[in-house]
Amino acid sequence: MQAEILSIGDELLIGQVVNTNASVIAEQLGRIGISTRRVITVGDRKADIQQAIHLALSDSDLLLITGGLGPTHDDITKAAVGEMFNLGMEFNEQAYQNCLNIFERRGVKMPDSNRSQAEVFVGCTVFQNTKGTAPGMLLKSPTGYDGKYLVIMPGVPSEMQEMMRVSVIPYFAPLSNEFIKHTMLMTSGVGESRLAEFIGNEQEFLTEGSTLAYLPHSTGVRLRVSTRGRNQADVEQENASIVKTISARIQRFLYATDEMSIEEYIGKLLHERGLTIATAESCTGGLIAHRLTNVAGSSAYFKQSFVLYNNESKEHTLGVRRETLEKFGAVSEEVAQEMAARCLEKAGSDIAVASTGIAGPGGGSEAKPVGMLCVSIVTGEKLHHASKTRTLTFTKDRLRNKELFSQAALDLVRQLLMPTPD
Amino acid sequence: MQAEILSIGDELLIGQVVNTNASVIAEQLGRIGISTRRVITVGDRKADIQQAIHLALSDSDLLLITGGLGPTHDDITKAAVGEMFNLGMEFNEQAYQNCLNIFERRGVKMPDSNRSQAEVFVGCTVFQNTKGTAPGMLLKSPTGYDGKYLVIMPGVPSEMQEMMRVSVIPYFAPLSNEFIKHTMLMTSGVGESRLAEFIGNEQEFLTEGSTLAYLPHSTGVRLRVSTRGRNQADVEQENASIVKTISARIQRFLYATDEMSIEEYIGKLLHERGLTIATAESCTGGLIAHRLTNVAGSSAYFKQSFVLYNNESKEHTLGVRRETLEKFGAVSEEVAQEMAARCLEKAGSDIAVASTGIAGPGGGSEAKPVGMLCVSIVTGEKLHHASKTRTLTFTKDRLRNKELFSQAALDLVRQLLMPTPD
């Protein structure tokens, strides 16, 4: 089964809003084996909408439209579709009640203009909108396009996503004649090209219906293994076998086979083992602490953080020795190591991580260039008083350097905590 | 002049990559008065590419294509365009040298497959690619589409953006018969609907060629005033007049009339006035410090930060009194105020900001629900020992609450530092 997506809205054509809806829909369809052939984005113009619908339903089996379902005069999706297929409208009581409930919850009287949102095409299948006021609709075999499907959804991302999950995917999954299985391999502490070297020639282990995608990000490279086929058991077995082969080759860097951030992974391990963590940050400016505390429940293991942006505070607040600062400079492995050690003591945590470096754009020198990071991890009694310090150099702009610095620090924690493979 | 955008690449159709290129191009074109009528995204299939080119050049004056220019076999944009217009290829020495240089800078020998990247269409205008290996091309009046323009650019965002800036925009700006002026009004500390109340009925002051767009974000609501017209002086005068009217109505919340984050604005004022800042953070977990230190040069005014995630560290590291913590609870105005006051002393800064609250999803109660924030600002001698504490409640998820908490804290700093209007 092949699909197309039509996104409607002037805001998408002036660069104000990036079309994330189309990506979400394509990704969701892909999971049930439906491929997306084309995405068209047009403004709130009837002729352009109708032309795009014609094109899509001529070439593909299914068209999903988002946007232009609001109550204002520039929302013309319903008018364009209704006119094209000569459809009458009828009042949908459930959609109306839903609309009333939403306004009631907000403590606001519903404006009359919203009543029209409960009007749906005669004979369509209504997809109720649990997150907003405009219902979705499904038309089977619209006039002139026998055997084709047309789905209309609201453009608000949260509403569309919920409708996809609750109604659209369950409706079309049984109609799809393909199965697809994706597995996400989460890695950290290794770049894309080095990862490719470890994995080697993928043609040796990839089957005909399988692909391997590298998705690099400052928070680590994710690998997606996708397998397609007609038989669900075969697809799953094939996918699992490929994942097993790759996993064995990248074991040291692989921390999860499900979408999971490294801070969530670290949080899970700290929680399971009853350990606590603290940070002492110079160049990361609080970003390591921010990332660790993005995880729900992190107050159970995150104790505190010292963000120290000058020598004075490193010395007075944390107790880094003036001699160390003067002898080696603030950006040095020696200072990083002392910051971690003093942080461990002051915070009374089991693990302390420290960062000192040069995020840029200013402050670099030949010996200590912009992008240079010294990162250190120190552990207490429960983890056998260990210590590890590294110097790394990155070459991005200030914000990306900060991200990469924080990632390097979190990766040291991952390496420390990750169970060794059997 | 009316444009269309064609984005090419399988990765755009499986949800792997969001099509941000189209938004960037549309936004850039809008700035020179060229409107975008439609965006089409197709995979690496010749027939789909050619069908889309036909559609776009039939309906509009200019088509900009991105993607599919790489050296591998799945990059077929050149083949599709060449076949459609029966174009020969020629070798472009400058593009070849550029390609060689890029590999040399990376310290890598150029693979032979890259030589084909220097092949361009006979008679086209070449847009050199200063950030990558594939040159851009411009075709004027391609066979069958008299008076139309076709631009081909690489799909790598940084390469495309630079080519837009250096070549495409300067080429088309003189051909556009419209002028457009955008002004961005940056606000903070006020929501979209309240801002709309202050601004009042926009029909009273918006001219026919002008629009006002509300762009809400957790870092504040931006307002974009856009004016279009045939005469540049008129357009600029009209735009300035509307900006003046709106500015007068929202003075208290308006901190800049150019794209600028609140942390950049705060940094600018601190720098100008020779003041320093420090933070004491509980529920924001280091995010306020992270945002302040995202600004280049922030080491001149940002001193340090204490991230304190439990009572023990609030007491021992910062010196918040145990009685205050016990009597009022960690999430209270009293504790926020003490955190700020102790932070000011310990850091020796001119300003200290403190946050304590409940980011969620757990930890809320009836009296102190998830989303509740107590935020406090305290100043030293240079700023007359002032103090201000507020309680606010937000209703988002953990990450969004943290963003809104940090924004509320930074907004207190903005209010303190912003010069009063004349």
PDB file of N, CA, C and O in Angstrom, chain A residues 5 49 59 83 197 216 218 247 282 333 365 371 386 392 417:
ATOM      1  N   ILE A   5       0.961  12.393   1.339  1.00  0.00           N
ATOM      2  CA  ILE A   5       0.574  13.307   2.413  1.00  0.00           C
ATOM      3  C   ILE A   5       0.381  14.696   1.812  1.00  0.00           C
ATOM      4  O   ILE A   5       1.187  15.138   0.989  1.00  0.00           O
ATOM      5  N   ILE A  49      -5.394  22.929  -3.448  1.00  0.00           N
ATOM      6  CA  ILE A  49      -5.747  21.749  -2.633  1.00  0.00           C
ATOM      7  C   ILE A  49      -6.346  20.671  -3.528  1.00  0.00           C
ATOM      8  O   ILE A  49      -5.960  19.501  -3.488  1.00  0.00           O
ATOM      9  N   ASP A  59      -2.207   8.675  -8.280  1.00  0.00           N
ATOM     10  CA  ASP A  59      -0.955   7.906  -8.251  1.00  0.00           C
ATOM     11  C   ASP A  59      -0.852   6.909  -7.097  1.00  0.00           C
ATOM     12  O   ASP A  59      -0.036   5.996  -7.158  1.00  0.00           O
ATOM     13  N   GLU A  83     -16.571  20.175  -2.224  1.00  0.00           N
ATOM     14  CA  GLU A  83     -16.872  20.633  -3.581  1.00  0.00           C
ATOM     15  C   GLU A  83     -16.353  19.640  -4.622  1.00  0.00           C
ATOM     16  O   GLU A  83     -17.046  19.283  -5.577  1.00  0.00           O
ATOM     17  N   GLU A 197      33.194   1.414  10.654  1.00  0.00           N
ATOM     18  CA  GLU A 197      34.340   0.499  10.585  1.00  0.00           C
ATOM     19  C   GLU A 197      34.119  -0.751  11.450  1.00  0.00           C
ATOM     20  O   GLU A 197      34.398  -1.860  11.021  1.00  0.00           O
ATOM     21  N   PRO A 216      23.171  10.213  13.058  1.00  0.00           N
ATOM     22  CA  PRO A 216      24.113  10.850  13.978  1.00  0.00           C
ATOM     23  C   PRO A 216      23.507  12.076  14.657  1.00  0.00           C
ATOM     24  O   PRO A 216      22.684  12.776  14.069  1.00  0.00           O
ATOM     25  N   SER A 218      24.421  14.991  18.253  1.00  0.00           N
ATOM     26  CA  SER A 218      25.396  15.323  19.282  1.00  0.00           C
ATOM     27  C   SER A 218      25.211  14.463  20.533  1.00  0.00           C
ATOM     28  O   SER A 218      26.107  14.337  21.348  1.00  0.00           O
ATOM     29  N   SER A 247      25.054  -5.812  17.048  1.00  0.00           N
ATOM     30  CA  SER A 247      25.290  -5.598  18.479  1.00  0.00           C
ATOM     31  C   SER A 247      26.619  -6.195  18.912  1.00  0.00           C
ATOM     32  O   SER A 247      27.370  -5.581  19.678  1.00  0.00           O
ATOM     33  N   SER A 282      32.493  23.634  34.491  1.00  0.00           N
ATOM     34  CA  SER A 282      32.936  24.938  34.051  1.00  0.00           C
ATOM     35  C   SER A 282      32.364  25.166  32.646  1.00  0.00           C
ATOM     36  O   SER A 282      31.295  25.737  32.486  1.00  0.00           O
ATOM     37  N   GLU A 333      43.792  18.690  32.764  1.00  0.00           N
ATOM     38  CA  GLU A 333      43.320  17.436  33.366  1.00  0.00           C
ATOM     39  C   GLU A 333      43.456  17.500  34.879  1.00  0.00           C
ATOM     40  O   GLU A 333      42.611  16.980  35.612  1.00  0.00           O
ATOM     41  N   SER A 365      43.755  29.120  22.495  1.00  0.00           N
ATOM     42  CA  SER A 365      45.170  29.412  22.192  1.00  0.00           C
ATOM     43  C   SER A 365      45.699  28.222  21.402  1.00  0.00           C
ATOM     44  O   SER A 365      44.986  27.237  21.199  1.00  0.00           O
ATOM     45  N   GLY A 371      37.199  24.407  21.709  1.00  0.00           N
ATOM     46  CA  GLY A 371      36.694  23.054  21.500  1.00  0.00           C
ATOM     47  C   GLY A 371      37.376  22.026  22.390  1.00  0.00           C
ATOM     48  O   GLY A 371      36.964  20.878  22.441  1.00  0.00           O
ATOM     49  N   ALA A 386      37.604   5.010  42.265  1.00  0.00           N
ATOM     50  CA  ALA A 386      38.236   5.034  40.944  1.00  0.00           C
ATOM     51  C   ALA A 386      38.279   6.462  40.401  1.00  0.00           C
ATOM     52  O   ALA A 386      37.628   7.372  40.924  1.00  0.00           O
ATOM     53  N   LEU A 392      39.683  15.860  25.255  1.00  0.00           N
ATOM     54  CA  LEU A 392      39.094  15.667  23.928  1.00  0.00           C
ATOM     55  C   LEU A 392      39.011  17.025  23.255  1.00  0.00           C
ATOM     56  O   LEU A 392      38.942  18.057  23.927  1.00  0.00           O
ATOM     57  N   LEU A 417      29.325   2.715  34.498  1.00  0.00           N
ATOM     58  CA  LEU A 417      28.196   1.978  35.063  1.00  0.00           C
ATOM     59  C   LEU A 417      27.747   0.786  34.237  1.00  0.00           C
ATOM     60  O   LEU A 417      27.112  -0.124  34.751  1.00  0.00           O
TER      61      LEU A 417
END
